[in-house]
Tab-separated table of C-alpha atoms and ligand atoms in Angstrom:
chain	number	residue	atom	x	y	z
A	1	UNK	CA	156.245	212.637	-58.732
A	2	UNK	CA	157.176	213.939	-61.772
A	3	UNK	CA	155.359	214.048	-65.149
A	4	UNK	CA	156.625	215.286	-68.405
A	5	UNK	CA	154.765	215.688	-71.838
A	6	UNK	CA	156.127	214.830	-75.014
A	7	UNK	CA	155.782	217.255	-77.865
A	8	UNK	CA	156.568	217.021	-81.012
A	9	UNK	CA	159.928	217.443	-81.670
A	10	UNK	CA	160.857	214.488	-79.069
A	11	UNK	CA	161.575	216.559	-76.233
A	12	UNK	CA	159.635	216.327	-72.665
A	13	UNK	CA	158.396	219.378	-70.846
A	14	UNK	CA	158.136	218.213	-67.374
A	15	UNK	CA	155.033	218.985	-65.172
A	16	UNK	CA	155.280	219.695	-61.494
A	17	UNK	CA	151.817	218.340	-60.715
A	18	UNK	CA	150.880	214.652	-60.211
A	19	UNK	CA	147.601	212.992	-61.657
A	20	UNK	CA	145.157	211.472	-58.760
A	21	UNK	CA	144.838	207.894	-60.233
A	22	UNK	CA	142.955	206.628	-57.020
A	23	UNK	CA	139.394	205.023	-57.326
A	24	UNK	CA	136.736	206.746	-54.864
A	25	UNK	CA	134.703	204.310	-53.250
A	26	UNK	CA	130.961	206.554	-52.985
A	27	UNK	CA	129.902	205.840	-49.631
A	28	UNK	CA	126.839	207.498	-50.199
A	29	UNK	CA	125.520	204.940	-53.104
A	30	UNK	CA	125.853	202.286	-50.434
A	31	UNK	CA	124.270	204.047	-47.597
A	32	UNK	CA	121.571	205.135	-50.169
A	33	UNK	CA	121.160	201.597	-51.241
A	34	UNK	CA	121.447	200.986	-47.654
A	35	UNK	CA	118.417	202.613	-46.386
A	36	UNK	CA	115.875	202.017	-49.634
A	37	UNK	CA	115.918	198.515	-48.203
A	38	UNK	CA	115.129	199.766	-44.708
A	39	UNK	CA	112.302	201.777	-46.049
A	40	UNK	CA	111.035	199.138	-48.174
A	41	UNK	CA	111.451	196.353	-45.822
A	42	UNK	CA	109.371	198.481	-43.272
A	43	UNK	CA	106.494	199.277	-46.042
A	44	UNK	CA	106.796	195.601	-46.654
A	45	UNK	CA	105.766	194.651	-43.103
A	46	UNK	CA	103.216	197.110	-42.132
A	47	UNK	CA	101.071	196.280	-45.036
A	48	UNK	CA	100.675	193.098	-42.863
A	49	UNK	CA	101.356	194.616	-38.978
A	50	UNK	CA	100.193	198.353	-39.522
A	51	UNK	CA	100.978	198.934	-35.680
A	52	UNK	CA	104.469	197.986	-36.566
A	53	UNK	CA	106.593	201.847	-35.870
A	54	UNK	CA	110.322	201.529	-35.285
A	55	UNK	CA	111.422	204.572	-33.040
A	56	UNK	CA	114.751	205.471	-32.049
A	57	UNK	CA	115.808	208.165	-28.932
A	58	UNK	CA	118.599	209.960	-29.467
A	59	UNK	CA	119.775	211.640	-26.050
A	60	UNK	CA	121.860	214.455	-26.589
A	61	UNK	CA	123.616	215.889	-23.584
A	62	UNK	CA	125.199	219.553	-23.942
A	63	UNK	CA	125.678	221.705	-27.342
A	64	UNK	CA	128.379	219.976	-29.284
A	65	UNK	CA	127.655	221.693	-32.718
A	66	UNK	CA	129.393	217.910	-34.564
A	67	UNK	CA	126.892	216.658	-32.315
A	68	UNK	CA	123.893	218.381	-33.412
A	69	UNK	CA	125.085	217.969	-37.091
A	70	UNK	CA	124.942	214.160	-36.741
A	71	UNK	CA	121.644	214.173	-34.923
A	72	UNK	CA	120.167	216.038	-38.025
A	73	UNK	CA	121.846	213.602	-40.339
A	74	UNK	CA	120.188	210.689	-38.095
A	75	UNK	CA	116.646	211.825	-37.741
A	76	UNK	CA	116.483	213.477	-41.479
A	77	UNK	CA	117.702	209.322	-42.203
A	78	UNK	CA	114.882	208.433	-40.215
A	79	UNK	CA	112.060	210.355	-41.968
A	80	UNK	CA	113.898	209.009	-45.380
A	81	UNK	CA	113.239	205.297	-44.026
A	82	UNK	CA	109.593	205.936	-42.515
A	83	UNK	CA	110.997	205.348	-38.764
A	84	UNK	CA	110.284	207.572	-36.033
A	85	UNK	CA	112.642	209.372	-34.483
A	86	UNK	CA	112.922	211.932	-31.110
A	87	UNK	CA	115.613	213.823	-30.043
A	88	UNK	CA	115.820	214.414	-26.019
A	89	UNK	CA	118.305	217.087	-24.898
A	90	UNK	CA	119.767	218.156	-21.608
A	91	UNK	CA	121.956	220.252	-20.132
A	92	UNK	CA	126.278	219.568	-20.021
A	93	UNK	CA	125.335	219.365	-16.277
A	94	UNK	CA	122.992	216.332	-15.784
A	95	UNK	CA	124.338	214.506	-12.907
A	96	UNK	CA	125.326	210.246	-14.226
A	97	UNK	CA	122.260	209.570	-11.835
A	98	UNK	CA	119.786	211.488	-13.658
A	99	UNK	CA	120.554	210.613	-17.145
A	100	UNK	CA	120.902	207.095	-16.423
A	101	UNK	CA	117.402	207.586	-15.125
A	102	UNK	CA	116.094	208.286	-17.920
A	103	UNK	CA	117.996	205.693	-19.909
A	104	UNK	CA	116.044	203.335	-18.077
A	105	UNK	CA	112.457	205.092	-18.092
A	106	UNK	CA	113.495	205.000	-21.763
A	107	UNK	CA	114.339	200.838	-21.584
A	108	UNK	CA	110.950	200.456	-20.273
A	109	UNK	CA	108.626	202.303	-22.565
A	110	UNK	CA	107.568	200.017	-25.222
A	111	UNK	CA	107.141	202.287	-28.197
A	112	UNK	CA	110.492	203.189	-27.975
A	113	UNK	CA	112.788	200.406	-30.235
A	114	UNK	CA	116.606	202.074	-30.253
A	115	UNK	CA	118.467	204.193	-27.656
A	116	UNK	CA	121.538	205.802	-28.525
A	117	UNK	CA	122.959	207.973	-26.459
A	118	UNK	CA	125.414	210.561	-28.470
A	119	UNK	CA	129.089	211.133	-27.713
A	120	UNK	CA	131.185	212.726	-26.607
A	121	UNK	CA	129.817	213.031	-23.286
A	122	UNK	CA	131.102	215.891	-20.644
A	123	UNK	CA	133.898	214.386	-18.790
A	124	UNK	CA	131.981	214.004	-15.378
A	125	UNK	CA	129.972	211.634	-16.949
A	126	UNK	CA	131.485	207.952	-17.593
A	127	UNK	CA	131.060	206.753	-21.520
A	128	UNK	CA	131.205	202.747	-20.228
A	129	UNK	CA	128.425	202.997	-17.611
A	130	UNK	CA	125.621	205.445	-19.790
A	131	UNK	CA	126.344	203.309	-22.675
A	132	UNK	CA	125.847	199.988	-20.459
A	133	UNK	CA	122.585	201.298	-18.842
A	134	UNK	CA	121.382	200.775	-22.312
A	135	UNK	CA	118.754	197.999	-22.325
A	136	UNK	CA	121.196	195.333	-25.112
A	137	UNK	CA	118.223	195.077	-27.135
A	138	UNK	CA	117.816	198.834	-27.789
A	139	UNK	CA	121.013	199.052	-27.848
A	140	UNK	CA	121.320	200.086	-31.542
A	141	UNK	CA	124.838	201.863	-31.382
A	142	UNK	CA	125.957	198.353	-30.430
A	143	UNK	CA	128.088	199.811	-27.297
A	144	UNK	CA	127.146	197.701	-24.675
A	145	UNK	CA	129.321	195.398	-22.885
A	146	UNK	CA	126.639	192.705	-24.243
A	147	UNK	CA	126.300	193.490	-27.795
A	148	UNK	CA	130.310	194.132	-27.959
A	149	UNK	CA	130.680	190.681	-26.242
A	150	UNK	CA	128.639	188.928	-29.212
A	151	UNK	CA	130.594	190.431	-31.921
A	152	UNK	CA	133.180	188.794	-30.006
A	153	UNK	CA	131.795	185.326	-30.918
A	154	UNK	CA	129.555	186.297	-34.223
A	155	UNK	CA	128.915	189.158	-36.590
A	156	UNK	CA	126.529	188.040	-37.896
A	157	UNK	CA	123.516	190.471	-39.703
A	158	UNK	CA	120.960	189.814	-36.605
A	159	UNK	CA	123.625	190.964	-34.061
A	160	UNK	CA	123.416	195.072	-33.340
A	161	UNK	CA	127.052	195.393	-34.796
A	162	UNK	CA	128.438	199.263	-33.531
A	163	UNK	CA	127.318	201.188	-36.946
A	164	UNK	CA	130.472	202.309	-38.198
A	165	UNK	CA	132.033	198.727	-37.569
A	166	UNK	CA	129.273	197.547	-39.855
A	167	UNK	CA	129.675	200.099	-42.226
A	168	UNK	CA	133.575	199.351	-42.813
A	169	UNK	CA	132.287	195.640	-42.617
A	170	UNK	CA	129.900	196.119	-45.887
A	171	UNK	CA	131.819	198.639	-47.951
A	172	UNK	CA	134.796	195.702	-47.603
A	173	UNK	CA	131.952	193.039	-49.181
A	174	UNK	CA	130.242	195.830	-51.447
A	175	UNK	CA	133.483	196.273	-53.076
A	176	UNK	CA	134.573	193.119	-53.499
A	177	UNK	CA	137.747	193.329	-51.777
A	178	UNK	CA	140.079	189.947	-51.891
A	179	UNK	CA	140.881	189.499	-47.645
A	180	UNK	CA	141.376	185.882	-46.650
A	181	UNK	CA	145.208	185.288	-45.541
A	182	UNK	CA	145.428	189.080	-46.558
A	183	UNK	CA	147.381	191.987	-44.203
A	184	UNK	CA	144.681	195.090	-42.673
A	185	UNK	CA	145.995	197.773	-40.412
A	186	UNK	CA	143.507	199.249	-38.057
A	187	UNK	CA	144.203	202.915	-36.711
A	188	UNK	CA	142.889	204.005	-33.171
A	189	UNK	CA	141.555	201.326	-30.504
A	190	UNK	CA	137.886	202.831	-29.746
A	191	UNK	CA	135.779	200.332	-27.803
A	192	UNK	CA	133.015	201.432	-30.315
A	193	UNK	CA	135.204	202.042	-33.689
A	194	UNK	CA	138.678	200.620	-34.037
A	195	UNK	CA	138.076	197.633	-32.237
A	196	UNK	CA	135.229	196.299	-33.458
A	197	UNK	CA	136.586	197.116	-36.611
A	198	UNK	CA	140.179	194.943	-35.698
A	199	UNK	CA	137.505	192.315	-34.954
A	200	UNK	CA	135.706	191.947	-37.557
A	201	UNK	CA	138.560	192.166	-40.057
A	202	UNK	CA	140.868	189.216	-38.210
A	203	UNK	CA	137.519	186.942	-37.455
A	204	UNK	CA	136.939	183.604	-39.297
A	205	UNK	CA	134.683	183.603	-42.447
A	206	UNK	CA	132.406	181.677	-40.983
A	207	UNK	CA	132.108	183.973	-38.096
A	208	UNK	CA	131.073	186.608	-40.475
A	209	UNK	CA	134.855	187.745	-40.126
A	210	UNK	CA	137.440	188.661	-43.024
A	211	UNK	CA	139.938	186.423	-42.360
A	212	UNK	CA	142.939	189.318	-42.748
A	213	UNK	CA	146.089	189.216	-40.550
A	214	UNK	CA	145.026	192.598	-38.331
A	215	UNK	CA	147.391	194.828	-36.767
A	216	UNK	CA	146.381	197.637	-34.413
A	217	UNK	CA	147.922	200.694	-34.029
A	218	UNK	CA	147.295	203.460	-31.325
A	219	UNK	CA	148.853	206.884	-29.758
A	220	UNK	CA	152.056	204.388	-28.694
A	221	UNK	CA	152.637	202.911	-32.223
A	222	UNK	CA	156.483	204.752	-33.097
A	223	UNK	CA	155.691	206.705	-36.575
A	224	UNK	CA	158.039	203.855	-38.219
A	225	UNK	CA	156.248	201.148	-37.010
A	226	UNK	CA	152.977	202.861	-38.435
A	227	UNK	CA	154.830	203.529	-41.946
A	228	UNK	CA	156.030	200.251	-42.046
A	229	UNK	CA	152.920	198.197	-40.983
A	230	UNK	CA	151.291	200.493	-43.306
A	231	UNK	CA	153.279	199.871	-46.089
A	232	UNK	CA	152.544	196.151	-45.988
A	233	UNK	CA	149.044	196.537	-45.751
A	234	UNK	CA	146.126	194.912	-48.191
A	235	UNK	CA	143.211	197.244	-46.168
A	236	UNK	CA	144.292	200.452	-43.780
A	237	UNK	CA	141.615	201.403	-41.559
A	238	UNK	CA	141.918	205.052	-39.941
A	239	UNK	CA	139.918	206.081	-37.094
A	240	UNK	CA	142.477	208.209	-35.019
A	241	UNK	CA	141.154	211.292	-35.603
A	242	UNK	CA	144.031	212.595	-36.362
A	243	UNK	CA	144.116	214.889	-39.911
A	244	UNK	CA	146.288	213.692	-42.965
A	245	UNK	CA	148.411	211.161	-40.714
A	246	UNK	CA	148.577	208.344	-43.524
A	247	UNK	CA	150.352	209.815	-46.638
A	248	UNK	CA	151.298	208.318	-50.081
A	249	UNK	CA	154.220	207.155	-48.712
A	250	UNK	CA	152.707	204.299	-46.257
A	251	UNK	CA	150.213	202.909	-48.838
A	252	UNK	CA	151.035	200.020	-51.088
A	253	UNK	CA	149.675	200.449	-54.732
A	254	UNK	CA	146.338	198.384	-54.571
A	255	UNK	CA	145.707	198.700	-51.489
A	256	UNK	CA	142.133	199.915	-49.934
A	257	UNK	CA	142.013	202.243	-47.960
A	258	UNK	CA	139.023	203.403	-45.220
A	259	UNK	CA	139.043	206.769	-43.635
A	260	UNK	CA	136.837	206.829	-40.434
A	261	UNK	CA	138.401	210.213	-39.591
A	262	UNK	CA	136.553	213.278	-39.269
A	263	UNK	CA	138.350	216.055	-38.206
A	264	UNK	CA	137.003	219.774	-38.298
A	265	UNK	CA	140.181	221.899	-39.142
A	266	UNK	CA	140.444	225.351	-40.913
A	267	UNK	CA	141.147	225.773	-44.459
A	268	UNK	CA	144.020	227.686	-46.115
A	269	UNK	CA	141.269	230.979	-46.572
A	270	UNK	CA	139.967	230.457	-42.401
A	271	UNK	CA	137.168	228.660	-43.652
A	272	UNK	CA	135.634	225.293	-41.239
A	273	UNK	CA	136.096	222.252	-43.312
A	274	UNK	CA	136.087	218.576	-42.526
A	275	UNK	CA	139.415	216.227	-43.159
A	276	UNK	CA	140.243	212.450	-42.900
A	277	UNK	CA	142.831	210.901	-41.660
A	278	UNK	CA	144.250	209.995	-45.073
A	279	UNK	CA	146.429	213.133	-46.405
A	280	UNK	CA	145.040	214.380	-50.036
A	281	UNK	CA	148.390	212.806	-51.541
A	282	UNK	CA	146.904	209.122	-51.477
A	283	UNK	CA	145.215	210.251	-54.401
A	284	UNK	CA	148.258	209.651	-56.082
A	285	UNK	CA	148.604	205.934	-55.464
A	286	UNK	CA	146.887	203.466	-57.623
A	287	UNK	CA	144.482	202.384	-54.792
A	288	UNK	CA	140.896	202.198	-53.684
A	289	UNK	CA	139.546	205.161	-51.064
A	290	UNK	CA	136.794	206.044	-49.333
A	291	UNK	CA	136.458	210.325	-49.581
A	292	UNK	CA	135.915	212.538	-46.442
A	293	UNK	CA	133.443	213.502	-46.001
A	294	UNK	CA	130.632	211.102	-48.456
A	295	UNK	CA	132.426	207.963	-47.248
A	296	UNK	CA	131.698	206.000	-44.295
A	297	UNK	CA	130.098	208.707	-42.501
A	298	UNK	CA	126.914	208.231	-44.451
A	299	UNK	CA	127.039	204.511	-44.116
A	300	UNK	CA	127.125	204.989	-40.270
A	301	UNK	CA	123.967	206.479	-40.362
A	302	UNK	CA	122.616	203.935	-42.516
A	303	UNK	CA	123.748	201.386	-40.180
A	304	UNK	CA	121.638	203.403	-37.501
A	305	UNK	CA	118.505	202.733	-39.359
A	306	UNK	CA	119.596	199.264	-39.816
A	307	UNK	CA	119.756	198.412	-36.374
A	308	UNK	CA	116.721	200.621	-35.512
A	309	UNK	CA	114.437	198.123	-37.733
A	310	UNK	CA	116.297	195.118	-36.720
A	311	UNK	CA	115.620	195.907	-32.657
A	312	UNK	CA	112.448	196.436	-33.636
A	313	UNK	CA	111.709	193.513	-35.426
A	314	UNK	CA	113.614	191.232	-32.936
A	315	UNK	CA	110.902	193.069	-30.144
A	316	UNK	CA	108.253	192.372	-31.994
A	317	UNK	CA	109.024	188.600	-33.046
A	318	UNK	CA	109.484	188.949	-36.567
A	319	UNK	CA	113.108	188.193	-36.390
A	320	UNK	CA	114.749	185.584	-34.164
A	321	UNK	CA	118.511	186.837	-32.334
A	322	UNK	CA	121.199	184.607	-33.896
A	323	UNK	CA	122.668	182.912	-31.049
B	1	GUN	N1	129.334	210.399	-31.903
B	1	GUN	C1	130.001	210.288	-33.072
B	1	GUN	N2	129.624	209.167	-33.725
B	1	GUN	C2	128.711	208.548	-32.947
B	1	GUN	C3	127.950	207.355	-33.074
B	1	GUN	O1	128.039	206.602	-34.057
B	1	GUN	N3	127.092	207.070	-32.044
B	1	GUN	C4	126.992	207.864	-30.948
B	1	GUN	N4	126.139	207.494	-29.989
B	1	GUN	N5	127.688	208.986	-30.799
B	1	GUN	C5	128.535	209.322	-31.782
C-alpha cells in the first residue's frame, strides 16, 4: 500500500513503506501467567502433602538440535514451576522394542507423573504406537489414542488436552475473541496439532468447544481454495510448517490470527532464524497476531507444566478425571 504525507503547501509526498497496524498478542504474558499458577498451586498443596513432587520424563531419541532446544525450554519451565524434571536420551538406533520398554518401566514407576516422548522420531520407529505405549494418565502430551478420544467428547480443564491444542484453546479465551456461529480455518491436520485444534474450535460451548464453523486445510487444499477460505475467516490457525504461506492478501481486517509454525530458515545475511507460517506482511492488516517466535510456543510449554501437575494430582487423588 501506499502512503503519502501532506506538507504544507497541500501537496502529498508519497511513501513506499506501509505502517504495521496489527495488534501482537504476547504469548509469553500468558504462558508466564500460565505457569505462576502452576508454581503456586503446587506450593499451595505441599504445605499440606509435602511428599507431593510432580515429575515429568522427557525421552529424547537421537540429536535433533530443535529437539534439544525444546527440552531445555521444558525442563528450565520445570525448575520455574518447582516440578521435577529428567531428561532420558538414546541413540537414533533404539530398536521400537526397546524404547517401548522403557516407556513401560517408565508407566510403572510411581514417582514418575508425565511421560512425553519428543518428536520427531527416526523413521524406523512408528509415532502412533510409542506415543500409545504411553500409560493415558501420564500421558501429558495428550497423544494417546485415549486422551485424543476424550477431547473427542469433552475439553474440558481435567482432560490432558495435547499442549499446543490447549494453548491455541486459552489464548482464543485470554483474548476475548467473539467465536460462536463465527468462520476459523485450521492449517495442517497433525493428530497432535491441527486436529485437536479443528476440534476444539468447531465443538459445542458446553463441550468446552468454540462453537466456530471450522474448515481444514492440508498439503491437497488448491492455493485458491486456501486464499479464499482464508479470506472469509474470523480465526486462521497455521500449523503447516510451511514459512510465510498466509500473506496479507488471505486475511480479513479483524481477523485473529495464530501461527503454530516454526520453521528454521536462513536469513537474508546466512544467519539461522526462526519463521511462522504467517508472512511479515500481515502486519499490515488491521488484525490480531500471535509473533514467531514469543507466541504459542511458550504457551506450549506452559501447557506441559499444566498437565504435569494435573496427572499428578489426578494420581494422587486430589483431583477427580471429568468423565
Ligand atoms: N516436538 C515438537 N513439539 C512437541 C511437543 O509438543 N511434544 C513432543 N512430545 N514433541 C514435540
Amino acid at each position: 500500500m501506499l502512503f503519502s504525507i501532506t506538507i504544507g503547501n497541500g501537496y502529498h509526498i508519497p511513501r513506499m513503506f506501509s505502517r504495521n497496524i496489527a495488534t501482537l498478542i504476547k504469548g509469553t504474558e500468558l504462558a508466564n501467567k500460565i505457569k505462576s499458577e502452576v508454581r503456586n498451586e503446587l506450593i499451595n498443596i505441599r504445605q499440606t502433602k509435602p511428599e507431593f513432587e510432580p515429575q515429568f520424563v522427557a525421552i529424547a531419541i537421537g540429536n535433533n538440535p530443535a529437539s534439544s532446544i525444546y527440552l531445555q525450554r521444558k525442563q528450565e519451565a520445570a525448575s520455574y514451576c518447582g516440578l521435577k524434571s529428567k531428561v532420558i536420551h538414546f541413540e537414533d538406533t533404539i530398536s521400537q522394542k526397546s524404547l517401548i520398554d522403557v516407556i513401560n518401566h517408565t508407566n510403572k514407576d510411581p514417582s514418575i507423573h508425565g511421560i512425553i516422548v519428543q518428536l520427531p522420531l527416526p523413521n524406523h520407529l512408528c509415532e502412533t504406537t510409542i506415543c500409545n505405549a504411553v500409560h493415558p494418565s501420564k500421558d501429558v502430551d495428550g497423544f494417546t489414542q485415549t486422551n485424543l478420544g476424550k477431547l473427542m467428547q469433552k475439553m474440558s480443564d481435567s482432560n490432558m488436552i495435547p499442549c499446543t491444542a490447549l494453548a491455541v484453546k486459552k489464548i482464543i479465551e485470554s483474548e476475548g475473541i467473539e467465536t460462536y456461529g463465527k468462520t476459523a480455518v485450521v492449517i495442517g491436520r497433525s493428530h497432535n496439532v491441527g486436529l485437536p485444534i479443528a476440534i476444539i474450535l468447531g465443538a459445542d460451548k458446553q463441550k468446552g468447544g468454540f462453537d466456530m464453523t471450522t474448515v481444514s486445510c492440508h498439503r491437497a487444499t488448491p492455493n485458491e481454495t486456501l486464499a479464499s477460505v482464508c479470506r472469509n475467516a474470523d480465526i486462521i490457525v497455521s500449523a503447516a510448517g510451511v514459512p510465510g504461506l498466509v500473506d496479507k492478501t488471505m486475511v480479513k481486517p479483524g481477523a485473529c490470527l495464530i501461527d503454530v509454525g516454526l520453521n528454521r530458515v536462513k536469513s537474508e545475511t546466512g544467519k539461522d532464524i526462526v519463521r511462522g507460517d504467517f508472512n511479515k506482511n500481515v502486519s499490515q492488516v488491521d488484525c490480531r497476531l500471535t509473533p514467531v517466535p514469543g507466541g504459542v510456543g511458550p504457551c506450549t510449554v506452559a501447557f506441559l507444566m499444566y498437565n504435569t501437575l494435573l496427572a499428578a494430582k489426578l494420581q494422587a487423588g486430589i483431583m477427580n478425571q471429568a468423565e
